[in-house]
Coordinates of C-alpha atoms and ligand atoms in Angstrom, one line a residue:
M1 CA 0.0 0.1 0.0
T2 CA 1.4 3.4 -1.1
I3 CA 1.1 6.0 1.4
K4 CA 1.7 9.6 0.7
S5 CA 3.6 11.8 3.1
R6 CA 1.6 13.1 6.0
P7 CA -1.0 16.0 4.9
V8 CA 0.1 19.4 6.0
L9 CA -1.7 20.7 9.2
I10 CA -3.2 24.0 8.7
A11 CA -4.4 25.8 11.9
H12 CA -7.7 27.5 10.8
R13 CA -7.7 31.1 12.2
G14 CA -5.3 29.7 14.5
A15 CA -6.1 27.0 17.2
S16 CA -9.7 28.6 16.9
G17 CA -11.3 25.7 18.8
Y18 CA -9.5 26.9 21.9
L19 CA -9.1 30.7 21.7
P20 CA -10.8 33.5 19.9
E21 CA -10.1 33.2 16.1
H22 CA -7.2 35.3 14.6
T23 CA -5.8 36.6 18.0
L24 CA -2.1 36.1 18.3
A25 CA -2.8 33.8 21.3
A26 CA -4.7 31.6 19.1
K27 CA -1.6 31.8 16.6
A28 CA 0.8 31.0 19.5
L29 CA -1.4 28.0 20.6
G30 CA -1.6 26.7 16.9
F31 CA 2.1 27.0 16.7
A32 CA 2.8 25.1 19.8
M33 CA 0.2 22.4 18.8
G34 CA 2.6 21.6 15.9
A35 CA 0.7 23.1 13.1
D36 CA 2.7 23.2 9.7
F37 CA 0.9 26.4 8.6
L38 CA -1.0 29.3 10.5
E39 CA -3.9 30.9 8.5
Q40 CA -4.6 34.5 8.1
D41 CA -7.8 36.2 6.6
V42 CA -7.0 39.6 5.5
V43 CA -9.3 42.6 4.9
A44 CA -8.4 46.2 4.7
T45 CA -9.1 49.1 7.2
R46 CA -10.2 52.5 6.0
D47 CA -6.6 53.8 6.3
D48 CA -5.6 51.0 4.0
E49 CA -3.9 48.6 6.6
L50 CA -4.0 45.1 5.9
L51 CA -5.8 43.6 9.0
V52 CA -6.0 39.9 10.0
M53 CA -9.8 39.2 10.4
H54 CA -12.2 36.7 9.0
D55 CA -15.1 38.9 7.9
I56 CA -15.4 42.3 6.3
H57 CA -17.7 42.9 9.2
V58 CA -16.2 43.3 12.7
D59 CA -19.4 43.0 14.9
R60 CA -19.5 39.3 15.5
V61 CA -16.2 39.0 17.1
S62 CA -16.0 42.4 19.1
N63 CA -17.5 45.1 21.1
V64 CA -17.6 47.5 18.2
A65 CA -21.1 48.3 18.5
E66 CA -20.8 49.5 22.2
L67 CA -17.6 51.4 21.4
F68 CA -18.9 53.1 18.2
P69 CA -22.6 52.7 18.3
H70 CA -23.3 55.2 15.4
R71 CA -20.8 53.9 13.0
A72 CA -23.1 50.9 11.4
R73 CA -24.1 51.0 7.6
D74 CA -27.9 50.7 6.5
D75 CA -27.7 47.1 6.9
S76 CA -26.9 47.6 10.7
R77 CA -23.4 46.0 10.1
F78 CA -20.0 47.5 11.3
Y79 CA -17.5 47.1 8.5
V80 CA -13.6 47.0 9.0
R81 CA -13.4 49.2 6.0
D82 CA -15.3 52.1 7.9
F83 CA -12.7 52.2 10.6
D84 CA -9.0 53.3 11.0
L85 CA -6.5 50.8 12.5
D86 CA -6.1 53.2 15.5
E87 CA -9.9 52.8 16.1
L88 CA -9.9 49.1 15.6
R89 CA -7.1 48.6 18.3
Q90 CA -9.5 50.0 20.9
L91 CA -11.8 46.8 20.4
N92 CA -12.0 44.0 22.5
I93 CA -11.8 40.9 20.2
F94 CA -13.8 37.8 21.5
E95 CA -15.0 34.6 20.6
R96 CA -17.5 34.6 17.7
V97 CA -21.2 35.0 18.4
N98 CA -24.2 34.7 16.3
A99 CA -26.3 37.9 15.3
D100 CA -28.6 37.4 18.4
G101 CA -25.5 37.5 20.6
S102 CA -25.2 33.5 21.4
A103 CA -21.9 31.8 21.0
V104 CA -21.6 30.1 17.5
Y105 CA -19.6 27.3 19.3
P106 CA -21.0 27.1 22.9
G107 CA -18.4 24.7 24.1
R108 CA -15.5 26.8 23.2
F109 CA -13.7 29.9 24.9
P110 CA -16.6 31.6 26.5
A111 CA -17.9 34.9 24.6
R112 CA -17.0 38.4 25.6
T113 CA -14.2 37.0 27.9
G114 CA -10.6 37.9 27.7
N115 CA -8.3 40.8 26.6
F116 CA -7.6 40.3 23.0
R117 CA -6.7 42.8 20.3
V118 CA -6.7 42.9 16.4
N119 CA -3.3 42.7 14.6
T120 CA -2.1 43.7 11.2
L121 CA -0.8 41.2 8.7
R122 CA 2.5 42.6 9.1
E123 CA 2.4 42.1 13.0
E124 CA 1.3 38.7 12.5
I125 CA 4.1 37.7 10.1
E126 CA 6.7 39.2 12.5
F127 CA 5.1 37.3 15.3
I128 CA 5.2 33.9 13.5
Q129 CA 8.9 34.6 12.3
A130 CA 9.9 35.5 15.7
L131 CA 8.3 32.2 16.8
N132 CA 10.0 30.5 14.2
Q133 CA 13.6 31.6 15.5
S134 CA 12.9 31.0 19.3
A135 CA 11.5 27.5 18.6
G136 CA 14.0 26.5 15.9
R137 CA 11.1 25.5 13.4
T138 CA 9.6 26.9 10.3
V139 CA 6.0 27.2 10.5
G140 CA 4.4 28.6 7.3
I141 CA 1.7 31.5 6.7
Y142 CA -1.5 30.8 4.7
P143 CA -3.0 34.1 4.0
E144 CA -6.5 34.6 2.3
I145 CA -7.3 37.4 0.3
K146 CA -11.0 38.2 1.4
R147 CA -13.6 39.5 -1.0
P148 CA -11.1 41.2 -3.6
A149 CA -14.1 42.5 -5.8
W150 CA -15.8 44.1 -2.9
H151 CA -12.6 45.6 -1.7
L152 CA -12.0 47.1 -5.1
S153 CA -15.6 48.5 -4.9
E154 CA -14.6 50.2 -1.7
G155 CA -11.3 51.7 -3.3
V156 CA -8.7 49.5 -2.1
D157 CA -6.7 46.9 -4.1
I158 CA -5.6 44.5 -1.6
A159 CA -3.5 42.0 -3.9
P160 CA -0.6 44.2 -5.1
Q161 CA -0.2 45.7 -1.5
M162 CA -0.2 42.0 0.1
L163 CA 2.3 40.7 -2.4
A164 CA 4.8 43.5 -1.8
L165 CA 4.4 43.1 2.0
L166 CA 5.0 39.3 1.7
H167 CA 8.0 39.9 -0.6
D168 CA 9.5 42.3 2.2
Y169 CA 9.2 39.3 4.6
G170 CA 10.8 36.8 2.5
Y171 CA 7.7 35.2 0.7
S172 CA 8.1 35.3 -2.9
N173 CA 9.2 31.8 -4.4
P174 CA 7.3 28.7 -4.9
D175 CA 9.2 26.9 -2.2
D176 CA 8.8 29.6 0.4
P177 CA 6.7 28.4 3.5
I178 CA 3.4 30.0 2.3
Y179 CA 0.2 29.3 0.4
L180 CA -1.8 32.2 -0.9
Q181 CA -5.4 31.4 -0.9
C182 CA -8.7 33.3 -2.6
F183 CA -12.3 32.2 -3.3
D184 CA -12.1 34.4 -6.6
A185 CA -10.8 32.7 -9.6
G186 CA -10.1 35.7 -11.7
E187 CA -8.1 37.4 -8.9
L188 CA -5.8 34.3 -8.7
V189 CA -5.4 34.5 -12.5
R190 CA -4.4 38.2 -12.0
I191 CA -2.0 37.4 -9.2
R192 CA -0.3 34.7 -11.2
E193 CA -0.5 36.4 -14.7
Q194 CA -0.7 40.3 -14.2
L195 CA 1.1 40.8 -10.8
G196 CA 3.5 37.8 -11.8
S197 CA 3.5 35.9 -8.4
R198 CA 5.3 32.7 -8.2
L199 CA 3.9 31.8 -4.7
R200 CA 2.0 28.6 -4.4
L201 CA -1.6 29.7 -5.0
V202 CA -4.7 28.0 -3.5
Q203 CA -8.1 28.4 -5.3
L204 CA -10.8 27.9 -2.4
I205 CA -14.0 26.1 -3.7
G206 CA -17.2 27.3 -1.9
D207 CA -21.0 26.7 -2.5
N208 CA -22.6 29.1 -5.0
S209 CA -25.1 30.1 -2.2
W210 CA -22.4 31.5 0.0
G211 CA -21.9 34.6 -2.4
E212 CA -18.1 34.4 -1.9
S213 CA -17.3 35.4 -5.5
G214 CA -19.0 35.5 -8.8
D215 CA -17.4 32.1 -9.7
D216 CA -19.5 29.0 -10.6
Y217 CA -18.1 26.5 -8.2
V218 CA -20.3 23.8 -9.7
S219 CA -18.4 23.9 -12.9
L220 CA -14.9 24.6 -11.3
R221 CA -15.3 21.2 -9.5
K222 CA -15.8 19.5 -12.9
P223 CA -12.7 17.8 -14.5
A224 CA -12.6 20.6 -17.1
G225 CA -12.9 23.3 -14.4
L226 CA -10.2 21.6 -12.3
Q227 CA -7.6 21.3 -15.4
R228 CA -8.3 25.0 -16.1
L229 CA -7.5 25.7 -12.5
A230 CA -4.4 23.7 -12.6
Q231 CA -3.3 26.2 -15.4
T232 CA -3.1 29.0 -12.6
V233 CA -3.0 27.5 -9.1
D234 CA -1.1 24.8 -7.2
A235 CA -3.8 23.7 -4.9
I236 CA -7.7 23.7 -4.2
G237 CA -9.2 24.1 -1.0
P238 CA -12.7 22.6 -1.2
W239 CA -15.3 22.5 1.6
V240 CA -14.7 19.0 3.0
N241 CA -18.6 18.2 2.4
Q242 CA -17.9 18.5 -1.3
C243 CA -15.2 15.7 -0.9
F244 CA -17.7 12.7 0.0
A245 CA -21.0 11.3 -0.6
L246 CA -23.3 9.3 1.7
D247 CA -25.6 6.6 1.1
E248 CA -29.5 6.9 1.3
R249 CA -29.6 6.5 4.8
G250 CA -27.0 9.3 5.3
R251 CA -24.2 7.0 6.3
A252 CA -21.1 4.9 4.7
P253 CA -19.3 8.0 3.2
T254 CA -17.5 7.4 -0.2
S255 CA -15.2 9.6 -2.2
S256 CA -17.1 12.1 -4.4
G257 CA -14.3 11.9 -6.8
L258 CA -13.2 15.6 -6.4
V259 CA -10.1 14.8 -4.6
E260 CA -8.8 12.2 -7.1
Q261 CA -9.8 14.4 -10.1
A262 CA -7.9 17.4 -8.8
Q263 CA -5.0 15.4 -8.0
E264 CA -5.0 13.8 -11.4
S265 CA -4.9 17.3 -12.7
G266 CA -1.9 18.1 -10.7
L267 CA -3.4 20.0 -8.1
E268 CA -2.9 19.6 -4.2
V269 CA -6.1 19.4 -2.2
H270 CA -6.5 20.9 1.2
P271 CA -10.2 20.6 2.4
Y272 CA -11.8 22.8 5.2
T273 CA -12.7 22.7 8.0
I274 CA -12.0 19.8 10.3
R275 CA -14.0 20.6 13.7
L276 CA -14.4 18.3 16.6
D277 CA -17.5 20.2 17.7
S278 CA -19.0 20.3 14.1
L279 CA -18.7 17.2 12.4
P280 CA -20.1 16.6 8.9
D281 CA -23.1 14.1 8.7
G282 CA -21.9 10.5 8.1
F283 CA -19.1 10.8 10.6
P284 CA -19.5 9.6 14.2
D285 CA -16.3 11.1 15.6
L286 CA -13.2 13.1 14.6
A287 CA -11.2 9.9 14.1
S288 CA -13.3 8.6 11.5
L289 CA -13.4 11.8 9.4
V290 CA -9.6 12.4 9.7
H291 CA -9.0 8.6 8.8
F292 CA -11.4 9.0 5.7
C293 CA -9.5 12.2 4.6
T294 CA -6.1 10.5 4.7
A295 CA -6.6 7.0 3.9
V296 CA -9.4 7.2 1.5
L297 CA -9.2 10.5 -0.1
Q298 CA -5.6 10.9 0.5
V299 CA -5.7 14.7 0.9
D300 CA -2.5 16.9 0.8
G301 CA -3.7 19.1 3.7
L302 CA -6.4 19.8 6.2
F303 CA -7.7 22.8 7.7
T304 CA -8.7 22.5 11.4
D305 CA -9.7 24.5 14.4
F306 CA -8.1 21.7 16.5
P307 CA -4.6 21.2 15.4
D308 CA -3.5 19.3 18.4
R309 CA -6.3 16.6 18.0
V310 CA -6.0 16.2 14.2
G311 CA -2.2 16.3 14.3
Q312 CA -2.3 13.6 17.0
L313 CA -4.7 11.3 14.8
L314 CA -2.4 12.1 11.6
R315 CA 0.7 10.9 13.6
H316 CA -1.0 7.8 15.0
Q317 CA -2.5 6.7 11.6
T318 CA 1.1 7.4 10.1
A319 CA 2.8 5.2 12.9
A320 CA 0.2 2.5 12.3
V321 CA 1.0 2.2 8.7
S322 CA 4.7 2.2 9.0
Ligands
CA401 CA1 -10.1 31.7 5.5

């Protein structure tokens, strides 16, 4: 039986199963838990700083509505783009909540607890590179350009600014410890062809209903779509639910064929997101999901909120085979 090398472990928004997402504390914990890569989502502030935050909105992870009650847009949302970095630095960042204020993941770090702050992409890269030095390891970064078309409509072009920053910190070649990800296929083509980036690029694959970009992810997942993607990017990041099918009773997962077809096109596959407290239907526990991803699908990487638990399962499975 041929076994590929262990898939890379990507700490999704840091060790976000344990600490509020995208805080430096969550990144330090992900580092300590043995992640190979730490993920950054990147949005722009009003003064064009690149901030590490998952959403273009800041209201589900902070006390922005209390500190700046009159700064919501007509849709009642508070946008990162409407605040200068100095203002955003005043916010308490906390565990993600729903619109009604309830915790998205009730078993995780308690909501509205702690003293966490925003950080910029530059600050986070400096933090990770400093940890790499003090720990004698090389943990990579995995930044995502969020909603590039929306940002452009707001007057800011993130990609060139981000590529320049990454270059300044030593990320410019295909073998540097970085993957650059985006949901927007046209933006990735632009990054490769017009902006001339040689970094490893990842096409994220969503569901069309999410509105992440104008792309049709149904056709991108077909063999012709994957072959087209392979002309530009090095990897895809599909939703893990797109990688398997269940029987009529909602059990017995089998491969959907996506991972194999992508790999046949020369693409690596890094599915998202493996969560101990939000398992997809068809998997009774974390071990069965991780085993399926590695032994059946043979993925090349996994995004997880729980890098310790997934890392432990990966090491155990590798040891069992060798
Ligand atoms: Ca992301």
